[in-house]
Amino acid sequence: MAATSELRASLTDPNLLREAAWIDGAWVSTTTTEEVVDPASERVIANVDQVDKREVTRAVAAASKAGPGWRAKLAHERSDMLHRLHDLMLEHAEDLAHIMTREQGKPLTEARGEIRYAAGFVRWFAEQALRVYGETIPSPKPGARILVMKQAVGVVAAITPWNFPLAMIARKLAPALAAGCTVIVKPAPETPLSALALAELTRRAGFPRGVVNVVTGESAMIGKVLTDSPEVRKISFTGSTAVGKLLMQQSAATVKRVSLELGGNAPFIVFDDSDMTAALDGLMASKFRNAGQTCVCANRIFIHRSVYEPFAAALIERVQALRVGAGTDEGSEQGPLIHQRAVEKVEEHLAQALAAGATLRCGGARHSLGGSFFQPTVLTNVRPDMQIARDETFGPVAPLIAFDSEDEVIELANATEYGLAAYVYTRDLGRAFRMSEALEYGMVGVNQGMISTPVAPFGGVKQSGLGREGSHFGLDEFLEVKYVMMGGI
Ligand code: NAP
């Protein structure tokens, strides 16, 4: 059976598997295709059409043309359509999870969780669509009134990575649509199928043509067309800091609004007064979810010296019990890494740490399952100057660093150009406040290893990004503020 037909046959609704781009309310096939590979089996599971410059330009024109009609809809009409999309996502959750696991590798339980998380953004912004409130300001002049209104930014380009193939799109698409913007999505080439399945669901939900477009193809070309276009008024990007900087630069010529959700180097700090079981639970979730391929995953684990060894021993026990396997095997807790390049980066970080004096306590090598499977790994005697503690490893490796005092760990935690997420475990209330305030991060989990939710503002400071996604702050990213001075009253 051909690869694509095998995946299609495994779905309850085979029409969710789409391999063409979605532009101006139609599926667009091309002569050039790109393979989508299942990282667990390393087999091709689909061939996705690659659009050229002309088609990307057409997507921009379609989004631009659809803008006035979409903005003019009543807020509750946009809200109702988003609610329909949310319901469709949940109705087809099992198929969406299956598509995601096959293209991304994460365990089915995590994929199911991501579908619910992504649908949660759609529901949240369906509700927020009704609350795009303005203001009135007391006038400093007689006979005048000051009104402030919020209006859709315009055409939005959303560029997303492979690690959360649906959620990263949903948290841009849903607020943009709620605000009255039209959207062009460019998914990662590793995981276009989740994006295209979502496009199919937007079609079924009844979004008018041109309001949602998904373009698949060569990223630099697509990025250039989208950033050069004066019609695109906003770039919302999630991915690496290097690409974020490039898109920001490219957006300067047309002075676009830019939101960037970039890389992280999260410190995970365990004080000697913390609840050790809770800290272990939080660390396992933060570090090993998605095989360590999340932007908020613990990258540097600081343990107070007085509890360092017992904590390391308990962690190793948990890590060795992790079940590594294909995401489609129910019971798998860690799938493969996305591709060989990802494995090579992990190997490089490990080799440098070991050469510099770190101690390998478990794992440390490719898994016997082959391909891009990697053993869950724990390193002790790690120092903050090692590469593994300076750069995002994006893999299942937990490097443990000992610290002695609160001031010391604050300095160490902040000594990075990144500032996305940080985690602190302590039962001292004063310390919890001091740490939350001192950490130069956009998000801090206190006694919490999983902090992402549609109702809270997600985002980073320093070189981890600009802007926030989720919560009511996430809607503002897609709204312009207009002030009207009314005279002659
Ligand atoms: P990436 O290489 O920056 O790619 C992200 C997306 O940008 C992909 O769709 C990619 O397509 C595209 N892209 C690359 N160059 C481009 C260009 N010149 N113009 C337009 N698009 C371009 O990042 P990644 O390796 O896929 O994802 C991992 C990174 O994302 C990590 O650093 C992680 O921390 C970060 N991340 C951040 C968040 C957050 O919320 N802060 C969430 C998830 C992930 P191609 O692959 O085809 O180049």
Short mmCIF file of N, CA and C and ligand atoms in Angstrom, two decimals, residues 159-163 168 171 186-189 219-220 223 237-240 243 246-247 261-264 295 392 394 420 458, ligand 1:
data_model
loop_
_atom_site.label_atom_id
_atom_site.label_comp_id
_atom_site.label_asym_id
_atom_site.label_seq_id
_atom_site.Cartn_x
_atom_site.Cartn_y
_atom_site.Cartn_z
N ILE A 159 3.70 32.13 10.75
CA ILE A 159 4.73 31.14 10.37
C ILE A 159 5.04 30.31 11.62
N THR A 160 4.96 28.99 11.48
CA THR A 160 4.97 28.14 12.67
C THR A 160 5.98 26.97 12.57
N PRO A 161 6.38 26.44 13.74
CA PRO A 161 7.36 25.34 13.77
C PRO A 161 6.68 23.96 13.84
N TRP A 162 7.51 22.93 13.91
CA TRP A 162 7.02 21.55 13.86
C TRP A 162 6.72 20.95 15.22
N ASN A 163 7.16 21.59 16.31
CA ASN A 163 7.06 20.86 17.60
C ASN A 163 5.65 20.78 18.16
N MET A 168 0.47 25.76 17.78
CA MET A 168 1.17 27.00 17.42
C MET A 168 0.38 27.77 16.36
N ARG A 171 -3.07 29.26 18.17
CA ARG A 171 -2.97 30.43 19.04
C ARG A 171 -2.64 31.72 18.29
N LYS A 186 1.88 29.63 7.21
CA LYS A 186 2.94 28.82 6.60
C LYS A 186 3.44 27.83 7.65
N PRO A 187 3.03 26.58 7.54
CA PRO A 187 3.46 25.60 8.54
C PRO A 187 4.87 25.12 8.27
N ALA A 188 5.43 24.38 9.23
CA ALA A 188 6.77 23.80 9.04
C ALA A 188 6.68 22.65 8.03
N PRO A 189 7.73 22.44 7.24
CA PRO A 189 7.67 21.40 6.22
C PRO A 189 7.59 19.98 6.80
N SER A 219 10.59 27.87 2.41
CA SER A 219 10.33 28.85 3.46
C SER A 219 10.92 30.23 3.19
N ALA A 220 12.16 30.29 2.70
CA ALA A 220 12.77 31.61 2.50
C ALA A 220 11.99 32.40 1.46
N GLY A 223 8.64 33.42 3.06
CA GLY A 223 8.89 34.47 4.05
C GLY A 223 9.15 35.81 3.39
N PHE A 237 5.25 35.03 14.28
CA PHE A 237 6.18 33.93 14.03
C PHE A 237 6.47 33.16 15.31
N THR A 238 6.52 31.86 15.22
CA THR A 238 7.04 31.02 16.30
C THR A 238 8.13 30.15 15.72
N GLY A 239 9.30 30.17 16.34
CA GLY A 239 10.40 29.36 15.84
C GLY A 239 11.70 29.81 16.48
N SER A 240 12.78 29.63 15.76
CA SER A 240 14.10 29.92 16.33
C SER A 240 14.36 31.43 16.38
N VAL A 243 15.78 32.88 12.94
CA VAL A 243 14.79 33.16 11.89
C VAL A 243 13.89 34.33 12.31
N LEU A 246 15.59 37.49 11.45
CA LEU A 246 15.58 37.72 10.00
C LEU A 246 14.22 38.26 9.55
N LEU A 247 13.15 37.67 10.07
CA LEU A 247 11.81 38.12 9.66
C LEU A 247 11.53 39.54 10.16
N GLU A 261 7.61 34.50 18.92
CA GLU A 261 7.72 33.52 20.01
C GLU A 261 8.94 32.68 19.68
N LEU A 262 10.06 32.93 20.36
CA LEU A 262 11.34 32.36 19.91
C LEU A 262 11.89 31.33 20.89
N GLY A 263 13.16 31.10 20.78
CA GLY A 263 13.78 30.04 21.57
C GLY A 263 13.86 30.37 23.06
N GLY A 264 14.15 29.35 23.85
CA GLY A 264 14.27 29.54 25.30
C GLY A 264 15.50 28.83 25.83
N CYS A 295 9.75 24.74 23.54
CA CYS A 295 10.50 25.97 23.78
C CYS A 295 10.54 26.32 25.26
N GLU A 392 19.85 25.97 23.67
CA GLU A 392 18.69 25.08 23.75
C GLU A 392 19.09 23.70 23.18
N PHE A 394 17.01 20.97 23.03
CA PHE A 394 15.83 20.48 22.30
C PHE A 394 15.85 18.95 22.18
N LEU A 420 12.31 33.14 28.17
CA LEU A 420 10.95 32.65 27.89
C LEU A 420 10.29 32.15 29.19
N PHE A 458 1.20 33.98 27.02
CA PHE A 458 2.41 33.19 26.75
C PHE A 458 3.37 34.05 25.95
P1 NAP B 1 12.83 27.49 12.71
O1 NAP B 1 13.90 26.81 11.97
O2 NAP B 1 13.00 28.90 13.07
O3 NAP B 1 11.51 27.29 11.83
C1 NAP B 1 10.25 27.77 12.21
C2 NAP B 1 9.44 28.04 10.97
O4 NAP B 1 10.03 29.12 10.24
C3 NAP B 1 9.37 26.87 9.99
O5 NAP B 1 8.11 26.87 9.38
C4 NAP B 1 10.47 27.23 9.00
O6 NAP B 1 10.36 26.60 7.76
C5 NAP B 1 10.25 28.71 8.90
N1 NAP B 1 11.35 29.47 8.33
C6 NAP B 1 12.68 29.24 8.39
N2 NAP B 1 13.35 30.19 7.71
C7 NAP B 1 12.43 31.04 7.21
C8 NAP B 1 12.49 32.22 6.41
N3 NAP B 1 13.64 32.72 5.99
N4 NAP B 1 11.32 32.83 6.09
C9 NAP B 1 10.15 32.32 6.50
N5 NAP B 1 10.02 31.21 7.24
C10 NAP B 1 11.15 30.58 7.60
O7 NAP B 1 12.50 26.74 14.07
P2 NAP B 1 12.28 25.17 14.30
O8 NAP B 1 13.61 24.52 14.42
O9 NAP B 1 11.34 24.61 13.31
O10 NAP B 1 11.53 25.20 15.71
C11 NAP B 1 12.22 25.13 16.90
C12 NAP B 1 12.42 26.50 17.51
O11 NAP B 1 11.16 27.11 17.75
C13 NAP B 1 13.09 26.41 18.85
O12 NAP B 1 14.04 27.42 18.99
C14 NAP B 1 11.93 26.64 19.83
O13 NAP B 1 12.33 27.13 21.07
C15 NAP B 1 11.11 27.60 19.07
N6 NAP B 1 9.73 27.60 19.58
C16 NAP B 1 9.31 28.68 20.27
C17 NAP B 1 8.04 28.71 20.79
C18 NAP B 1 7.56 29.88 21.58
O14 NAP B 1 6.37 29.98 21.78
N7 NAP B 1 8.41 30.78 22.02
C19 NAP B 1 7.17 27.62 20.58
C20 NAP B 1 7.64 26.54 19.86
C21 NAP B 1 8.93 26.55 19.35
P3 NAP B 1 11.60 25.69 7.23
O15 NAP B 1 11.79 24.61 8.22
O16 NAP B 1 11.15 25.21 5.89
O17 NAP B 1 12.81 26.56 7.11
#
